[in-house]
């Protein structure tokens, strides 16, 4: 029942997410749900809050998926969680890796960042909205770019030897289709336990910051809306929102 998987590849682009956002804004009629854009290199790869995603030419995957989402922005908050699981599904289908997830949007191996997810939205709180799901996944990082990454990172080449990037992009697309379909139908309900089992910070003391404010607590996992549950002085509190950063203490 899977739709054929069409993947557009461009050699150089500013950012695959930016390009799909431009096509949304210009109401490009050729843009339909499930469209994938991959680039060999990004000149302005982005993380959250204006941070850079190192995107040198070479083997790494710079990937964006367009999805016309029926349920409005409020429900789109949980998408990062479903996407993290899809990246995990794809990697586990192909390789034997101990992949873990960091709320809300990163994929780790042994406390080293392997991939980042950047979900961007265009639309209103109510009614259908447009989603661009960006995934940057390190396959083989050239040294020249590695020196610009200011946190612990890893790439697939450090863990597995035979990597077919085209196969990875196809399997990732199929896994995303599956998880997004699941999310559209039932929300996160079937995914919460799976996500929590892969939580890189499970039962650890973490700090959560919005830039202005900071909270400390023990990381219990996520709730059904994709919010992060912290235990603080015996009480449970849930935090939402894309602008929050989680750190291990
Ligand atoms: P948050 O917890 O708020 O998501 P983050 O530091 O993980 O914080 P992101 O926006 O997800 O932020 O990603 C950008 C950050 O990731 C950069 O500031 C840099 O530290 C790191 N980074 C940049 N490029 C890469 C890369 N190719 N691989 C791994 N890490 C990278």
mmCIF file of C-alpha atoms and ligand atoms in Angstrom:
data_model
loop_
_atom_site.group_PDB
_atom_site.id
_atom_site.type_symbol
_atom_site.label_atom_id
_atom_site.label_comp_id
_atom_site.label_asym_id
_atom_site.label_seq_id
_atom_site.Cartn_x
_atom_site.Cartn_y
_atom_site.Cartn_z
ATOM 1 C CA UNK A 1 0.000 0.000 0.000
ATOM 2 C CA UNK A 2 3.016 2.296 0.161
ATOM 3 C CA UNK A 3 3.086 5.052 -2.405
ATOM 4 C CA UNK A 4 6.088 5.046 -4.752
ATOM 5 C CA UNK A 5 8.958 6.862 -3.157
ATOM 6 C CA UNK A 6 10.187 9.810 -5.208
ATOM 7 C CA UNK A 7 13.299 11.504 -3.927
ATOM 8 C CA UNK A 8 14.553 14.729 -5.481
ATOM 9 C CA UNK A 9 18.304 15.220 -5.188
ATOM 10 C CA UNK A 10 20.092 18.544 -5.549
ATOM 11 C CA UNK A 11 23.858 18.916 -5.393
ATOM 12 C CA UNK A 12 24.043 22.206 -3.464
ATOM 13 C CA UNK A 13 21.366 24.169 -1.649
ATOM 14 C CA UNK A 14 21.157 26.694 1.195
ATOM 15 C CA UNK A 15 18.972 24.374 3.263
ATOM 16 C CA UNK A 16 16.609 21.602 2.193
ATOM 17 C CA UNK A 17 14.083 22.812 4.806
ATOM 18 C CA UNK A 18 14.302 26.400 3.511
ATOM 19 C CA UNK A 19 13.701 25.226 -0.065
ATOM 20 C CA UNK A 20 10.543 23.274 0.854
ATOM 21 C CA UNK A 21 9.318 26.209 2.983
ATOM 22 C CA UNK A 22 9.769 28.482 -0.057
ATOM 23 C CA UNK A 23 7.736 26.079 -2.185
ATOM 24 C CA UNK A 24 4.972 26.124 0.432
ATOM 25 C CA UNK A 25 4.973 29.916 0.558
ATOM 26 C CA UNK A 26 4.889 30.243 -3.235
ATOM 27 C CA UNK A 27 2.017 27.702 -3.347
ATOM 28 C CA UNK A 28 3.985 25.456 -5.699
ATOM 29 C CA UNK A 29 1.362 23.142 -7.216
ATOM 30 C CA UNK A 30 3.923 20.391 -7.750
ATOM 31 C CA UNK A 31 4.451 20.074 -4.004
ATOM 32 C CA UNK A 32 2.435 17.171 -2.602
ATOM 33 C CA UNK A 33 2.546 15.272 0.679
ATOM 34 C CA UNK A 34 5.438 12.837 0.807
ATOM 35 C CA UNK A 35 7.766 14.937 -1.370
ATOM 36 C CA UNK A 36 11.385 14.408 -0.334
ATOM 37 C CA UNK A 37 14.301 16.701 -1.074
ATOM 38 C CA UNK A 38 17.881 15.608 -0.444
ATOM 39 C CA UNK A 39 21.044 17.646 -1.004
ATOM 40 C CA UNK A 40 24.687 16.620 -1.244
ATOM 41 C CA UNK A 41 25.670 19.723 0.678
ATOM 42 C CA UNK A 42 24.004 22.665 2.435
ATOM 43 C CA UNK A 43 25.479 26.134 2.532
ATOM 44 C CA UNK A 44 23.268 27.278 5.402
ATOM 45 C CA UNK A 45 22.145 24.113 7.195
ATOM 46 C CA UNK A 46 20.082 25.063 10.236
ATOM 47 C CA UNK A 47 19.463 23.714 13.736
ATOM 48 C CA UNK A 48 16.973 25.164 16.167
ATOM 49 C CA UNK A 49 17.039 28.810 17.305
ATOM 50 C CA UNK A 50 19.383 30.010 14.574
ATOM 51 C CA UNK A 51 22.043 27.398 15.287
ATOM 52 C CA UNK A 52 24.033 25.949 12.406
ATOM 53 C CA UNK A 53 23.959 22.382 11.177
ATOM 54 C CA UNK A 54 27.357 21.465 9.738
ATOM 55 C CA UNK A 55 26.592 20.247 6.215
ATOM 56 C CA UNK A 56 29.802 19.685 4.244
ATOM 57 C CA UNK A 57 29.841 18.066 0.822
ATOM 58 C CA UNK A 58 30.231 14.322 0.998
ATOM 59 C CA UNK A 59 28.466 11.362 2.416
ATOM 60 C CA UNK A 60 26.160 12.921 5.023
ATOM 61 C CA UNK A 61 22.417 12.949 4.560
ATOM 62 C CA UNK A 62 20.591 16.297 4.370
ATOM 63 C CA UNK A 63 16.967 15.371 4.021
ATOM 64 C CA UNK A 64 13.568 17.130 4.126
ATOM 65 C CA UNK A 65 10.075 15.661 3.889
ATOM 66 C CA UNK A 66 6.957 17.696 3.129
ATOM 67 C CA UNK A 67 3.695 16.733 4.800
ATOM 68 C CA UNK A 68 0.285 18.353 4.528
ATOM 69 C CA UNK A 69 -1.047 17.801 8.035
ATOM 70 C CA UNK A 70 -4.807 17.898 8.602
ATOM 71 C CA UNK A 71 -4.904 18.602 12.320
ATOM 72 C CA UNK A 72 -3.366 22.023 12.890
ATOM 73 C CA UNK A 73 -0.276 23.248 14.679
ATOM 74 C CA UNK A 74 -1.326 22.224 18.170
ATOM 75 C CA UNK A 75 -1.243 18.559 17.178
ATOM 76 C CA UNK A 76 1.926 19.081 15.154
ATOM 77 C CA UNK A 77 3.886 19.423 18.425
ATOM 78 C CA UNK A 78 4.128 15.652 18.770
ATOM 79 C CA UNK A 79 5.536 15.168 15.299
ATOM 80 C CA UNK A 80 9.192 15.466 16.416
ATOM 81 C CA UNK A 81 8.641 12.478 18.663
ATOM 82 C CA UNK A 82 7.167 10.368 15.854
ATOM 83 C CA UNK A 83 10.004 11.463 13.550
ATOM 84 C CA UNK A 84 12.666 10.485 16.096
ATOM 85 C CA UNK A 85 11.118 7.019 16.183
ATOM 86 C CA UNK A 86 11.064 6.851 12.382
ATOM 87 C CA UNK A 87 14.801 7.623 12.255
ATOM 88 C CA UNK A 88 15.336 4.923 14.853
ATOM 89 C CA UNK A 89 13.210 2.453 12.815
ATOM 90 C CA UNK A 90 15.210 3.110 9.641
ATOM 91 C CA UNK A 91 18.582 2.770 11.356
ATOM 92 C CA UNK A 92 17.553 -0.419 13.168
ATOM 93 C CA UNK A 93 16.202 -1.938 9.955
ATOM 94 C CA UNK A 94 19.579 -1.441 8.271
ATOM 95 C CA UNK A 95 22.256 -1.602 10.968
ATOM 96 C CA UNK A 96 23.005 -2.945 14.389
ATOM 97 C CA UNK A 97 23.387 0.252 16.453
ATOM 98 C CA UNK A 98 22.337 1.261 19.947
ATOM 99 C CA UNK A 99 20.372 4.323 18.898
ATOM 100 C CA UNK A 100 18.842 6.538 21.600
ATOM 101 C CA UNK A 101 16.565 9.567 21.472
ATOM 102 C CA UNK A 102 16.882 12.949 23.138
ATOM 103 C CA UNK A 103 13.769 15.051 23.637
ATOM 104 C CA UNK A 104 12.525 16.681 21.545
ATOM 105 C CA UNK A 105 14.557 16.208 18.431
ATOM 106 C CA UNK A 106 17.925 14.470 18.445
ATOM 107 C CA UNK A 107 19.275 10.997 17.758
ATOM 108 C CA UNK A 108 22.263 9.772 19.763
ATOM 109 C CA UNK A 109 24.632 6.834 19.938
ATOM 110 C CA UNK A 110 26.435 6.529 23.291
ATOM 111 C CA UNK A 111 25.849 10.178 24.194
ATOM 112 C CA UNK A 112 27.160 11.355 20.818
ATOM 113 C CA UNK A 113 24.856 13.154 18.426
ATOM 114 C CA UNK A 114 24.299 11.242 15.176
ATOM 115 C CA UNK A 115 21.341 13.126 13.738
ATOM 116 C CA UNK A 116 19.127 16.127 14.336
ATOM 117 C CA UNK A 117 15.492 16.721 13.455
ATOM 118 C CA UNK A 118 14.096 20.163 12.644
ATOM 119 C CA UNK A 119 10.320 20.330 12.157
ATOM 120 C CA UNK A 120 9.054 23.597 10.683
ATOM 121 C CA UNK A 121 5.436 24.674 10.282
ATOM 122 C CA UNK A 122 3.360 26.928 8.129
ATOM 123 C CA UNK A 123 -0.277 27.350 9.071
ATOM 124 C CA UNK A 124 -2.674 28.155 11.895
ATOM 125 C CA UNK A 125 -3.356 26.635 15.298
ATOM 126 C CA UNK A 126 -6.624 25.187 13.933
ATOM 127 C CA UNK A 127 -7.161 23.580 10.550
ATOM 128 C CA UNK A 128 -4.664 21.965 8.202
ATOM 129 C CA UNK A 129 -1.051 23.084 8.181
ATOM 130 C CA UNK A 130 2.102 22.456 6.206
ATOM 131 C CA UNK A 131 4.984 20.644 7.832
ATOM 132 C CA UNK A 132 8.575 20.391 6.715
ATOM 133 C CA UNK A 133 10.457 17.649 8.502
ATOM 134 C CA UNK A 134 14.206 18.114 8.230
ATOM 135 C CA UNK A 135 16.665 15.387 9.147
ATOM 136 C CA UNK A 136 20.421 15.841 9.146
ATOM 137 C CA UNK A 137 22.159 12.512 9.610
ATOM 138 C CA UNK A 138 25.935 12.119 9.794
ATOM 139 C CA UNK A 139 27.148 9.298 7.569
ATOM 140 C CA UNK A 140 30.840 10.149 7.216
ATOM 141 C CA UNK A 141 31.921 13.538 8.523
ATOM 142 C CA UNK A 142 34.985 15.127 6.896
ATOM 143 C CA UNK A 143 37.560 16.377 9.430
ATOM 144 C CA UNK A 144 37.367 19.921 8.133
ATOM 145 C CA UNK A 145 33.717 20.195 9.218
ATOM 146 C CA UNK A 146 34.059 18.107 12.379
ATOM 147 C CA UNK A 147 36.180 20.757 14.046
ATOM 148 C CA UNK A 148 33.253 23.200 13.891
ATOM 149 C CA UNK A 149 30.869 21.020 15.881
ATOM 150 C CA UNK A 150 30.895 22.189 19.485
ATOM 151 C CA UNK A 151 29.367 19.120 21.117
ATOM 152 C CA UNK A 152 29.984 15.370 21.149
ATOM 153 C CA UNK A 153 28.982 13.962 17.774
ATOM 154 C CA UNK A 154 29.311 10.747 15.823
ATOM 155 C CA UNK A 155 28.669 9.430 12.315
ATOM 156 C CA UNK A 156 27.605 6.062 10.890
ATOM 157 C CA UNK A 157 31.076 5.317 9.515
ATOM 158 C CA UNK A 158 32.369 5.019 13.094
ATOM 159 C CA UNK A 159 29.949 2.168 13.749
ATOM 160 C CA UNK A 160 29.237 0.326 10.490
ATOM 161 C CA UNK A 161 31.265 -0.304 7.356
ATOM 162 C CA UNK A 162 28.913 -0.705 4.405
ATOM 163 C CA UNK A 163 26.629 2.307 4.083
ATOM 164 C CA UNK A 164 24.457 2.927 1.049
ATOM 165 C CA UNK A 165 23.145 6.468 1.365
ATOM 166 C CA UNK A 166 20.452 6.009 -1.304
ATOM 167 C CA UNK A 167 19.124 2.951 0.461
ATOM 168 C CA UNK A 168 19.173 4.877 3.738
ATOM 169 C CA UNK A 169 17.130 7.720 2.198
ATOM 170 C CA UNK A 170 14.548 5.285 0.809
ATOM 171 C CA UNK A 171 14.178 3.262 4.018
ATOM 172 C CA UNK A 172 13.964 6.486 6.031
ATOM 173 C CA UNK A 173 11.169 7.712 3.764
ATOM 174 C CA UNK A 174 9.183 4.489 4.175
ATOM 175 C CA UNK A 175 9.654 4.560 7.957
ATOM 176 C CA UNK A 176 8.561 8.222 8.077
ATOM 177 C CA UNK A 177 5.440 7.478 6.006
ATOM 178 C CA UNK A 178 4.538 4.719 8.428
ATOM 179 C CA UNK A 179 5.070 6.743 11.609
ATOM 180 C CA UNK A 180 3.307 9.854 10.265
ATOM 181 C CA UNK A 181 0.360 7.760 9.180
ATOM 182 C CA UNK A 182 0.246 6.239 12.656
ATOM 183 C CA UNK A 183 0.445 9.715 14.191
ATOM 184 C CA UNK A 184 -2.340 11.081 11.994
ATOM 185 C CA UNK A 185 -4.571 8.172 13.005
ATOM 186 C CA UNK A 186 -3.900 7.735 16.720
ATOM 187 C CA UNK A 187 -1.569 10.505 17.829
ATOM 188 C CA UNK A 188 1.342 9.375 19.954
ATOM 189 C CA UNK A 189 -0.635 6.847 21.966
ATOM 190 C CA UNK A 190 1.095 3.763 20.555
ATOM 191 C CA UNK A 191 4.483 5.456 20.490
ATOM 192 C CA UNK A 192 4.954 6.832 24.014
ATOM 193 C CA UNK A 193 6.192 3.566 25.540
ATOM 194 C CA UNK A 194 8.497 2.911 22.597
ATOM 195 C CA UNK A 195 9.946 6.395 22.797
ATOM 196 C CA UNK A 196 10.440 6.150 26.560
ATOM 197 C CA UNK A 197 12.330 2.878 26.161
ATOM 198 C CA UNK A 198 14.792 4.699 23.884
ATOM 199 C CA UNK A 199 15.090 7.866 26.002
ATOM 200 C CA UNK A 200 18.801 8.712 26.256
ATOM 201 C CA UNK A 201 18.241 10.638 29.531
ATOM 202 C CA UNK A 202 15.928 8.183 31.223
ATOM 203 C CA UNK A 203 15.929 8.518 35.052
ATOM 204 C CA UNK A 204 18.803 10.971 34.933
ATOM 205 C CA UNK A 205 19.046 14.446 36.405
ATOM 206 C CA UNK A 206 18.645 16.965 33.611
ATOM 207 C CA UNK A 207 18.219 20.679 33.220
ATOM 208 C CA UNK A 208 15.720 22.220 30.895
ATOM 209 C CA UNK A 209 16.148 25.766 29.716
ATOM 210 C CA UNK A 210 14.273 28.238 27.570
ATOM 211 C CA UNK A 211 17.131 30.707 27.511
ATOM 212 C CA UNK A 212 15.562 32.833 30.274
ATOM 213 C CA UNK A 213 14.464 30.145 32.725
ATOM 214 C CA UNK A 214 15.891 26.872 33.925
ATOM 215 C CA UNK A 215 14.424 23.836 35.626
ATOM 216 C CA UNK A 216 16.121 20.778 37.099
ATOM 217 C CA UNK A 217 14.587 17.394 37.585
ATOM 218 C CA UNK A 218 14.697 13.698 36.928
ATOM 219 C CA UNK A 219 13.769 12.851 33.371
ATOM 220 C CA UNK A 220 10.843 10.441 33.327
ATOM 221 C CA UNK A 221 10.052 10.489 29.623
ATOM 222 C CA UNK A 222 7.278 11.915 27.458
ATOM 223 C CA UNK A 223 3.507 12.151 27.773
ATOM 224 C CA UNK A 224 0.838 11.532 25.123
ATOM 225 C CA UNK A 225 1.276 14.974 23.585
ATOM 226 C CA UNK A 226 5.021 14.677 23.316
ATOM 227 C CA UNK A 227 5.724 16.903 26.345
ATOM 228 C CA UNK A 228 8.662 16.090 28.614
ATOM 229 C CA UNK A 229 7.878 14.854 32.133
ATOM 230 C CA UNK A 230 10.292 15.877 34.899
ATOM 231 C CA UNK A 231 10.084 14.795 38.522
ATOM 232 C CA UNK A 232 10.897 17.774 40.743
ATOM 233 C CA UNK A 233 10.793 17.504 44.555
ATOM 234 C CA UNK A 234 8.506 14.514 44.294
ATOM 235 C CA UNK A 235 6.112 16.273 41.918
ATOM 236 C CA UNK A 236 5.665 15.598 38.233
ATOM 237 C CA UNK A 237 5.657 18.473 35.781
ATOM 238 C CA UNK A 238 5.296 18.359 32.011
ATOM 239 C CA UNK A 239 7.001 20.778 29.648
ATOM 240 C CA UNK A 240 6.033 21.530 26.069
ATOM 241 C CA UNK A 241 7.397 23.712 23.359
ATOM 242 C CA UNK A 242 10.011 23.622 20.695
ATOM 243 C CA UNK A 243 12.265 26.260 22.195
ATOM 244 C CA UNK A 244 13.291 24.263 25.229
ATOM 245 C CA UNK A 245 16.746 22.680 25.478
ATOM 246 C CA UNK A 246 17.549 19.620 27.544
ATOM 247 C CA UNK A 247 20.988 18.989 29.064
ATOM 248 C CA UNK A 248 22.430 16.255 31.219
ATOM 249 C CA UNK A 249 23.598 17.593 34.613
HETATM 250 P P1 LIG B 1 18.693 21.456 21.598
HETATM 251 O O1 LIG B 1 18.838 20.569 22.778
HETATM 252 O O2 LIG B 1 18.074 22.767 21.916
HETATM 253 O O3 LIG B 1 18.110 20.775 20.421
HETATM 254 P P2 LIG B 1 21.166 21.326 20.219
HETATM 255 O O4 LIG B 1 22.499 21.885 20.590
HETATM 256 O O5 LIG B 1 21.029 19.869 20.099
HETATM 257 O O6 LIG B 1 20.173 21.858 21.276
HETATM 258 P P3 LIG B 1 20.134 21.720 17.489
HETATM 259 O O7 LIG B 1 19.497 22.940 17.003
HETATM 260 O O8 LIG B 1 19.330 20.471 17.526
HETATM 261 O O9 LIG B 1 20.701 22.092 18.922
HETATM 262 O O10 LIG B 1 21.425 21.430 16.610
HETATM 263 C C1 LIG B 1 22.424 22.391 16.398
HETATM 264 C C2 LIG B 1 23.657 22.064 17.213
HETATM 265 O O11 LIG B 1 24.123 20.745 16.906
HETATM 266 C C3 LIG B 1 24.839 22.952 16.890
HETATM 267 O O12 LIG B 1 24.848 24.068 17.720
HETATM 268 C C4 LIG B 1 26.053 22.051 17.124
HETATM 269 O O13 LIG B 1 26.428 22.039 18.472
HETATM 270 C C5 LIG B 1 25.539 20.695 16.785
HETATM 271 N N1 LIG B 1 25.825 20.300 15.378
HETATM 272 C C6 LIG B 1 25.937 21.069 14.266
HETATM 273 N N2 LIG B 1 26.121 20.337 13.170
HETATM 274 C C7 LIG B 1 26.140 19.047 13.578
HETATM 275 C C8 LIG B 1 26.314 17.811 12.911
HETATM 276 N N3 LIG B 1 26.477 17.723 11.589
HETATM 277 N N4 LIG B 1 26.283 16.687 13.677
HETATM 278 C C9 LIG B 1 26.111 16.734 15.003
HETATM 279 N N5 LIG B 1 25.938 17.865 15.683
HETATM 280 C C10 LIG B 1 25.954 19.017 14.982
#
